[in-house]
CSV table of C-alpha atoms in Angstrom, one decimal:
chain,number,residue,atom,x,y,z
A,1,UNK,CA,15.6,-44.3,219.3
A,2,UNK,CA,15.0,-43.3,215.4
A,3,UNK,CA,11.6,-42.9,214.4
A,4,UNK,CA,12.4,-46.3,212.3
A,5,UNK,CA,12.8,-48.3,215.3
A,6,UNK,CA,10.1,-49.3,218.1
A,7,UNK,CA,10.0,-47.0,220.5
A,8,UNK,CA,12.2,-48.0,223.8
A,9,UNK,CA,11.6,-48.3,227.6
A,10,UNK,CA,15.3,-48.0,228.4
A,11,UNK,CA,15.3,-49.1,232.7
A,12,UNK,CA,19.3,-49.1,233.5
A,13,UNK,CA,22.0,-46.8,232.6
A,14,UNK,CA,23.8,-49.1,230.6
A,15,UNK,CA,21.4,-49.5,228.2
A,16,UNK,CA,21.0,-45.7,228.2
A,17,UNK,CA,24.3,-45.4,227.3
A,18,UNK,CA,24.3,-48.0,224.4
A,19,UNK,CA,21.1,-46.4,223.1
A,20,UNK,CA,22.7,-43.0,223.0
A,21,UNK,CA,25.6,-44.4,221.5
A,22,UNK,CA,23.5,-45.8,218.7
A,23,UNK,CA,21.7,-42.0,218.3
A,24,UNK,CA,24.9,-40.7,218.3
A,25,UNK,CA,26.3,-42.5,215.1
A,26,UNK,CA,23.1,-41.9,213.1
A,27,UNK,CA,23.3,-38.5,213.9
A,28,UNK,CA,20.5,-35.6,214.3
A,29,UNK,CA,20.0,-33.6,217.4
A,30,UNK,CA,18.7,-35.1,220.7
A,31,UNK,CA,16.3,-33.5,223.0
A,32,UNK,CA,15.3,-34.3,226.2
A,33,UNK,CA,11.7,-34.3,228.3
A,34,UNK,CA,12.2,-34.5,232.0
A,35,UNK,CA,9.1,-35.6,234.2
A,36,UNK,CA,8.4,-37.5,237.4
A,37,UNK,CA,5.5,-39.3,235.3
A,38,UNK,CA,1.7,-39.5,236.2
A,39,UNK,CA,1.9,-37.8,232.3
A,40,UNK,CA,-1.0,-35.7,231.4
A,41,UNK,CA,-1.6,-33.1,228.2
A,42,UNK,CA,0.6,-30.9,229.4
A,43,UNK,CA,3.7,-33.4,229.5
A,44,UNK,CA,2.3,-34.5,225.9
A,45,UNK,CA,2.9,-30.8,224.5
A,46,UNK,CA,6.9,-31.0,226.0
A,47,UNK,CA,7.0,-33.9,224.0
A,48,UNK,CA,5.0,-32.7,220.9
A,49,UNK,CA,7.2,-29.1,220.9
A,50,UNK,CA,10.4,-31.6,221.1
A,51,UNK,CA,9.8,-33.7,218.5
A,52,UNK,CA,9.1,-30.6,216.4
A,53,UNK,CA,12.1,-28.6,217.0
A,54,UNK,CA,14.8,-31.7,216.3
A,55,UNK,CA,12.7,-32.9,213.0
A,56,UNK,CA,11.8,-36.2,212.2
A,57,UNK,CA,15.8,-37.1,212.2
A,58,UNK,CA,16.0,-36.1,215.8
A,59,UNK,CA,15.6,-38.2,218.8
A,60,UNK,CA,13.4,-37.6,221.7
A,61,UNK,CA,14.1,-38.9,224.8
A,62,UNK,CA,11.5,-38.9,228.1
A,63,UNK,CA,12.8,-39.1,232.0
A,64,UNK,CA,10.2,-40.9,234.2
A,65,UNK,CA,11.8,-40.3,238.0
A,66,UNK,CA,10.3,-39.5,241.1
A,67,UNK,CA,13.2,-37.9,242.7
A,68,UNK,CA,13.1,-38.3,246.3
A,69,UNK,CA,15.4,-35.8,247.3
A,70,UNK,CA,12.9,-32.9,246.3
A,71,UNK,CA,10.5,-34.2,248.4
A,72,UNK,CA,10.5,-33.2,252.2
A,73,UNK,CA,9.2,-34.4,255.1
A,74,UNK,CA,5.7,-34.6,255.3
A,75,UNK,CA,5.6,-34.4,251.3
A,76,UNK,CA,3.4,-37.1,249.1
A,77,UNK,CA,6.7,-39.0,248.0
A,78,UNK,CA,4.7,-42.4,248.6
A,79,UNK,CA,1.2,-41.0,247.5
A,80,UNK,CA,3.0,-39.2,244.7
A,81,UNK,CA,1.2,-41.6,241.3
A,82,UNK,CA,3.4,-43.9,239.4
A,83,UNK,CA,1.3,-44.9,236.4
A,84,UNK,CA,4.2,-46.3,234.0
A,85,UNK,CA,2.4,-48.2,231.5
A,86,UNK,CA,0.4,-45.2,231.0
A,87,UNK,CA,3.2,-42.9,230.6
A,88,UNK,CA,4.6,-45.6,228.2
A,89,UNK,CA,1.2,-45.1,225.7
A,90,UNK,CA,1.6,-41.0,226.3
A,91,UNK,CA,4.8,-40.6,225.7
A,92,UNK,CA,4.9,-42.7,222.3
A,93,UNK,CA,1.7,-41.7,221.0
A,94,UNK,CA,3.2,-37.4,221.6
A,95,UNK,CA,6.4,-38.6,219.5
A,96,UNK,CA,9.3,-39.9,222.3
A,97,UNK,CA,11.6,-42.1,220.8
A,98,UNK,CA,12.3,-43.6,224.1
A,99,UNK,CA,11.4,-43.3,228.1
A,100,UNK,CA,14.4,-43.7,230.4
A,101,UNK,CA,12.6,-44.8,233.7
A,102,UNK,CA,15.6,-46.0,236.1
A,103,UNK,CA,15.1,-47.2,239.4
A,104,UNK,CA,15.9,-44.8,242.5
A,105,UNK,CA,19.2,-47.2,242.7
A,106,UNK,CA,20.3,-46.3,239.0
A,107,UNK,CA,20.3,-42.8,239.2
A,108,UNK,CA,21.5,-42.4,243.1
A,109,UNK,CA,23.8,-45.7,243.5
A,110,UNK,CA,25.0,-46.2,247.0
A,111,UNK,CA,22.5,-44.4,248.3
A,112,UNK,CA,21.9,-40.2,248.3
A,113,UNK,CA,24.9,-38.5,247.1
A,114,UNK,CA,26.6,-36.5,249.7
A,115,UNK,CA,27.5,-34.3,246.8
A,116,UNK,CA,24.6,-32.0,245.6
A,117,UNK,CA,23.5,-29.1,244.0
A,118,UNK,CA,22.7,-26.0,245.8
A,119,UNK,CA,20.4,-23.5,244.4
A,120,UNK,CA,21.2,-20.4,245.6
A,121,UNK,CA,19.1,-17.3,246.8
A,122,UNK,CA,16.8,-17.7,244.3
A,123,UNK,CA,16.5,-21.3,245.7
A,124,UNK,CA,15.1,-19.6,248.9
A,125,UNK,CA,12.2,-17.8,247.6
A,126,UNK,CA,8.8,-18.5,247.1
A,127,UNK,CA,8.8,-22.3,246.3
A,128,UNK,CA,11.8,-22.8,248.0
A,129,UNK,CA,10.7,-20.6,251.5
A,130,UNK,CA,7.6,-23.2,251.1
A,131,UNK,CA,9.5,-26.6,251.0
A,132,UNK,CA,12.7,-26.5,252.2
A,133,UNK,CA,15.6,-27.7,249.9
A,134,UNK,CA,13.2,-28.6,247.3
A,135,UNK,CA,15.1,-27.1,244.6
A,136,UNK,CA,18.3,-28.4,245.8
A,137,UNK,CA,17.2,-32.0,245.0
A,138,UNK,CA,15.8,-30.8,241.9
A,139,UNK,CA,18.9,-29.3,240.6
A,140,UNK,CA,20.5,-32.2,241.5
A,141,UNK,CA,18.6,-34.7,239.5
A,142,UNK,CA,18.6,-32.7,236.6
A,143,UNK,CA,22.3,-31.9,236.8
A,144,UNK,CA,22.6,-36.1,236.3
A,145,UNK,CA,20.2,-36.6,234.1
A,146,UNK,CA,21.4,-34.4,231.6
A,147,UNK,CA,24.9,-35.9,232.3
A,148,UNK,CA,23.0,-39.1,231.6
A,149,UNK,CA,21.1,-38.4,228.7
A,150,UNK,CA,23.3,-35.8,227.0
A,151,UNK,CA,21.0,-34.2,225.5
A,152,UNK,CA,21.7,-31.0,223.2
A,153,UNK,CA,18.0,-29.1,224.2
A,154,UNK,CA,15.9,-29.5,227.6
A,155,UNK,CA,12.3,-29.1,227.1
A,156,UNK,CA,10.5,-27.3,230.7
A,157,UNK,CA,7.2,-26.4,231.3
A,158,UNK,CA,6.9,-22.5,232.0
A,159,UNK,CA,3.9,-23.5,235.3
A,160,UNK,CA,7.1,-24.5,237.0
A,161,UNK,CA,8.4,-21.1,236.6
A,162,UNK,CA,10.9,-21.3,239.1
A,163,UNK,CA,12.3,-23.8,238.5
A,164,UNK,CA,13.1,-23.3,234.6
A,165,UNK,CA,14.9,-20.1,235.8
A,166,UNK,CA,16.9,-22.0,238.2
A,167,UNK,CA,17.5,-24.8,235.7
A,168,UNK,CA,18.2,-22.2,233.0
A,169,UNK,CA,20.9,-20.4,235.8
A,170,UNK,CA,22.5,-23.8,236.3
A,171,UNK,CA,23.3,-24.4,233.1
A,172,UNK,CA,24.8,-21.1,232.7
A,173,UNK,CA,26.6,-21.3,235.7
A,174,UNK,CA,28.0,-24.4,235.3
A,175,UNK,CA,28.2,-24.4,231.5
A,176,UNK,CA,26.5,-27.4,230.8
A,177,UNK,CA,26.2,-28.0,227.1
A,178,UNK,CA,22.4,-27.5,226.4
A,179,UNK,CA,19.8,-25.4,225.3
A,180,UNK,CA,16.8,-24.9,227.9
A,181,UNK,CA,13.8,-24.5,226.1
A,182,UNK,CA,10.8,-23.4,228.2
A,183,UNK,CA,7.1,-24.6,227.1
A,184,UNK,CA,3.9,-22.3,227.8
A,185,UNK,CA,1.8,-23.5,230.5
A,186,UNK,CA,-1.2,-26.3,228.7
A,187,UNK,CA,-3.9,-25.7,230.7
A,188,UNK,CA,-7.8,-27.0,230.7
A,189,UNK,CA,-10.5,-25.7,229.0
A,190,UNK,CA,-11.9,-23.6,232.1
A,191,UNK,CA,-8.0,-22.3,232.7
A,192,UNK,CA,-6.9,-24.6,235.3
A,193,UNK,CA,-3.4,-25.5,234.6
A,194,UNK,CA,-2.2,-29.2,234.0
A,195,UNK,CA,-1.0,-31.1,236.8
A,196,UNK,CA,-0.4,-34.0,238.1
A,197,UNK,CA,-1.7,-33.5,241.4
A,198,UNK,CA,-5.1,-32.3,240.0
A,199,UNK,CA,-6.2,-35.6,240.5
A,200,UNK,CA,-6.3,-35.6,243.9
A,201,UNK,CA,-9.4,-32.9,243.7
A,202,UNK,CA,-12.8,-33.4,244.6
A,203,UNK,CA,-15.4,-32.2,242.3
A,204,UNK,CA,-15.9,-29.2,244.8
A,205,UNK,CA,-12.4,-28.7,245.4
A,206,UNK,CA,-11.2,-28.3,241.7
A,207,UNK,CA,-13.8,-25.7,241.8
A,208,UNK,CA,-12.2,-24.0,244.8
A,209,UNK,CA,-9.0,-24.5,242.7
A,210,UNK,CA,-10.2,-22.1,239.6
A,211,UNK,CA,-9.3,-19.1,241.6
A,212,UNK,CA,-5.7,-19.6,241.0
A,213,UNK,CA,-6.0,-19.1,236.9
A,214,UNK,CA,-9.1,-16.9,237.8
A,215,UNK,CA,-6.8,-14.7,239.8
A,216,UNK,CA,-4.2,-14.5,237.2
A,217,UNK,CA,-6.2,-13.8,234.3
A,218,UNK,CA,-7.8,-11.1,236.6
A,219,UNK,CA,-4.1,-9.6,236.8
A,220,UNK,CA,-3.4,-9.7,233.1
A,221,UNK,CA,-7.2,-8.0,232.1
A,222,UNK,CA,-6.3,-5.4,235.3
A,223,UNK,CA,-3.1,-4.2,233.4
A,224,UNK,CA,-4.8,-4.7,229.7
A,225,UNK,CA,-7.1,-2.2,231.2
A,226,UNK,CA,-4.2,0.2,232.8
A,227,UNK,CA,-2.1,-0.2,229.8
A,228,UNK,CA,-5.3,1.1,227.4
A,229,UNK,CA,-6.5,3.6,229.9
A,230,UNK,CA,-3.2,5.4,229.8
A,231,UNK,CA,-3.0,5.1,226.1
A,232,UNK,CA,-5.7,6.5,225.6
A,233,UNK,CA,-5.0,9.6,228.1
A,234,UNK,CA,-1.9,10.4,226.1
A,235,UNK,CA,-4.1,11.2,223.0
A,236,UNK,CA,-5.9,14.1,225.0
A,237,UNK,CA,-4.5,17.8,225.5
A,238,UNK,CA,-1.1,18.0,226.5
A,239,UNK,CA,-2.0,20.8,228.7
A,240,UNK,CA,-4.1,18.7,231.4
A,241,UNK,CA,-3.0,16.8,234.1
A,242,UNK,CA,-2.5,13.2,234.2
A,243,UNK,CA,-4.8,12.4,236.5
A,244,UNK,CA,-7.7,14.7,234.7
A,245,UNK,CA,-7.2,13.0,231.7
A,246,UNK,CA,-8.0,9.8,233.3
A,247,UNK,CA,-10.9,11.5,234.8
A,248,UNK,CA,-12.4,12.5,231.7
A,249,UNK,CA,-12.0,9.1,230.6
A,250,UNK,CA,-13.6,8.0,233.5
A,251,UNK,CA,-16.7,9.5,231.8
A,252,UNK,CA,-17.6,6.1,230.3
A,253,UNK,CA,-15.6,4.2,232.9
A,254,UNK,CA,-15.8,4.1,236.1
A,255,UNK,CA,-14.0,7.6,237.7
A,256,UNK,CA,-12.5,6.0,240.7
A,257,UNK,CA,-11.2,3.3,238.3
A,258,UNK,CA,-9.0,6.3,236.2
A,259,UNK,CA,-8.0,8.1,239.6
A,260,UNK,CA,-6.8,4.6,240.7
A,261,UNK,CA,-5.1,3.6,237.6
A,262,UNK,CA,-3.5,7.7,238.1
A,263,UNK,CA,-2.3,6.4,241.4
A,264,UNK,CA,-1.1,2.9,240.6
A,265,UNK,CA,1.5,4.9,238.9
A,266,UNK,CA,3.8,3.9,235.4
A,267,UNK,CA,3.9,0.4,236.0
A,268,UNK,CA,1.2,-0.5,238.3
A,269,UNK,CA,2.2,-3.5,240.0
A,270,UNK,CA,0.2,-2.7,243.1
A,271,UNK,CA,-3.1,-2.8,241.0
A,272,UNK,CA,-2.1,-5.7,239.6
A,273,UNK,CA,-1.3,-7.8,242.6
A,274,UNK,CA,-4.5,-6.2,244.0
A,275,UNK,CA,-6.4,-7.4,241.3
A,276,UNK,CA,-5.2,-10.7,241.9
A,277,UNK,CA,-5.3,-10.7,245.9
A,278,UNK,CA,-9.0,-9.7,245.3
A,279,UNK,CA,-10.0,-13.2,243.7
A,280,UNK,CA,-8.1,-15.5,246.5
A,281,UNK,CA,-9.6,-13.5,248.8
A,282,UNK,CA,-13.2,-14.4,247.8
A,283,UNK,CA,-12.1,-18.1,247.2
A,284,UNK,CA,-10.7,-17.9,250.7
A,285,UNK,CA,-14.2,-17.6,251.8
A,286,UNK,CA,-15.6,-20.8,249.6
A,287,UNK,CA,-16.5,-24.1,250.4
A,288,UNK,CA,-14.6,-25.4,250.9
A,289,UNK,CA,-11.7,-22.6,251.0
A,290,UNK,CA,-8.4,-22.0,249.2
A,291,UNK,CA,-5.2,-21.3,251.9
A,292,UNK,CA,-2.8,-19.6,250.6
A,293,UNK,CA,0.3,-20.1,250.4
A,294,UNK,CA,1.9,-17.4,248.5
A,295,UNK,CA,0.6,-14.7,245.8
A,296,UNK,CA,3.9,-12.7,244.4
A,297,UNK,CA,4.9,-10.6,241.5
A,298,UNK,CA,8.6,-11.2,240.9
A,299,UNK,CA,11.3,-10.7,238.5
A,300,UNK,CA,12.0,-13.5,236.3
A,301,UNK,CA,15.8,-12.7,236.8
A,302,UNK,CA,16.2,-13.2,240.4
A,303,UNK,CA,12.3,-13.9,241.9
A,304,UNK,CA,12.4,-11.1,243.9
A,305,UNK,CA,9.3,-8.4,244.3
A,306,UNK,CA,8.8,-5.9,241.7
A,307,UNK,CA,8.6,-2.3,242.8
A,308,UNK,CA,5.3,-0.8,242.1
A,309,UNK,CA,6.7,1.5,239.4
A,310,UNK,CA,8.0,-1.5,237.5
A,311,UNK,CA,8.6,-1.6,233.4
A,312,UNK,CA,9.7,-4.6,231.9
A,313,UNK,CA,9.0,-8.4,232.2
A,314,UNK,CA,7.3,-10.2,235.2
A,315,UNK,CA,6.0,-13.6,236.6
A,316,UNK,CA,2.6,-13.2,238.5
A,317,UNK,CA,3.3,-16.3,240.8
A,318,UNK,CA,0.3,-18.2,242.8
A,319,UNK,CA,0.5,-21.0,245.2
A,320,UNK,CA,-2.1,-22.7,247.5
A,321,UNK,CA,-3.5,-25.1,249.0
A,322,UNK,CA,-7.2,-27.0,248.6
A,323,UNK,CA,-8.3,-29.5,250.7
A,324,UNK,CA,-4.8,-31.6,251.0
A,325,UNK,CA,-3.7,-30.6,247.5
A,326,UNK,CA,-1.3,-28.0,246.8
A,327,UNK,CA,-1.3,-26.3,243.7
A,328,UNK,CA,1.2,-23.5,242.0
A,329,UNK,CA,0.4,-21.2,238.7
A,330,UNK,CA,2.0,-18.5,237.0
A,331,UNK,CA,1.8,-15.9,234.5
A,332,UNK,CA,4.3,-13.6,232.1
A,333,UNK,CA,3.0,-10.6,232.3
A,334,UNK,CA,4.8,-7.5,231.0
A,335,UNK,CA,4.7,-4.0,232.0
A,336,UNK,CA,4.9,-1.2,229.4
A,337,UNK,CA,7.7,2.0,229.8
A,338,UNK,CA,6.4,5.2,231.7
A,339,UNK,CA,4.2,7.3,230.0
């Protein structure tokens, strides 16, 4: 698993084991890619980042698994793309020193385990309220693949935002001994995040699915524009009101825009969400149309709703549905202190 040996498929735990045993004697730090395959650019750049942080004496290993106990019923388990030859060329050519890619009888023998992982109240929210025991599963399977692999860093993407917090709380929790790295979102040209399932789009409906990014970039430029608004207020006369400052700003913006940003208050999350709500909307309306699922601005902490007043970090979190194709997206955004 050096980078002077061939690169690996490794299918069984055994031979995990006497690979990492190998690593282990040479020395260097180990890090660790976890994907369900069907590897694209963005898996690439979890790879890349990996290889980069443990140095050319470090060892990079890739998961290929398509966990069945994160899928529920009605889910594209079966339709879900196994393209492991592929993954194979991706994998090598980003830097991995080896792709573990057991069987589902390797990594669950005798069957499901009757012991699992339970993700808490977070667990429940937004990806979780959508698919049931989802992030059970997923806990699960990371929980033994990082017993498996032993890895001293995790590399996860930030679009599965959820998830890295709860994978990040598991760890802490349970005081597994790794560090959880997460990895910007890699996204196409035109915004649209990578994704496995972006395959699955029709020419039409991968235009339907630019609203997502569309709407969160329409967030981030709505509190860009609050943020600077505000700013500049502050440099006028102490003596006027807020909201006349804004207004006199309004003078080469739009007035209503500075009474609203007056009224969106410190934070502003309403406007923001707004902002946001205003793009689905219109895709909504498209052909053909966007459902969605869920549009939330939450507190990386806990995934709950901000307050409209909020200061401090936040995930802008999307999720819908095109055609038969369900799509998520995110985006840090962070809200500056009261003025």
């Amino acid at each position: 698993m050096s980078r002077d040996r061939d690169f690996a498929l490794i299918p069984t735990r055994a031979e995990l084991n006497r690979a990492l045993d190998a690593v282990a004697a040479r020395g260097g730090r180990t890090a660790v890619v976890m994907t369900m395959g069907a590897l694209h650019d963005g898996h690439a750049t979890l790879v890349r980042t990996a290889r980069r942080h443990v140095g050319a004496r470090g060892h990079v290993l890739v998961t290929v698994f398509v966990n069945p106990l994160q899928f529920g019923a009605g889910e594209d388990l079966d339709r879900y793309p196994r393209t492991l030859e592929a993954d194979l060329r991706t994998a090598e050519r980003a830097g991995a020193d080896a792709v573990f890619a057991p069987s589902v009888d390797e990594v669950y023998p005798g069957g499901e385990p009757q012991v699992r992982i339970t993700a808490g109240p977070m667990g429940e929210r937004l990806e979780g309220a959508s698919r049931p025991g989802h992030f059970d599963g997923m806990l699960t399977v990371v929980a033994k693949l990082l017993h498996l692999t032993r890895p001293d860093v995790a590399f996860f993407g930030q679009k599965d935002a959820q998830q890295l917090a709860l994978i990040r709380r598991m760890a802490r929790d349970l005081n597994f001994p790794v560090e959880i790295v997460g990895v910007p979102t890699a996204r196409e040209p035109d915004g649209l995040a990578l994704s496995s399932r972006n395959r699955y789009l029709s020419p039409a409906e991968r235009r339907t699915a630019l609203a997502l990014s569309a709407a969160l970039f329409a967030a981030r430029d709505r509190l860009a524009a609050q943020a600077a608004l505000r700013a500049r207020a502050e440099t006028l006369r102490t003596s006027e009101s807020r909201a006349e400052a804004l207004s006199r700003l309004g003078e080469s913006r739009a007035a209503a825009d500075a009474h609203a940003v007056a009224a969106a208050g410190p934070g502003g999350a309403d406007a923001v969400r707004a902002a946001a709500r205003a793009v689905l909307d219109e895709a909504a309306k498209g052909k053909p149309p966007l459902a969605l699922d869920y549009l939330a601005l939450v507190n990386p902490a806990d995934f709950t709703e901000v307050p409209d007043d909020h200061t401090g970090e936040a995930i802008l979190a999307v999720a819908a549905k095109v055609g038969t194709t369900r799509l998520i997206d995110n985006l840090p955004l962070t809200f500056g202190a009261p003025a």
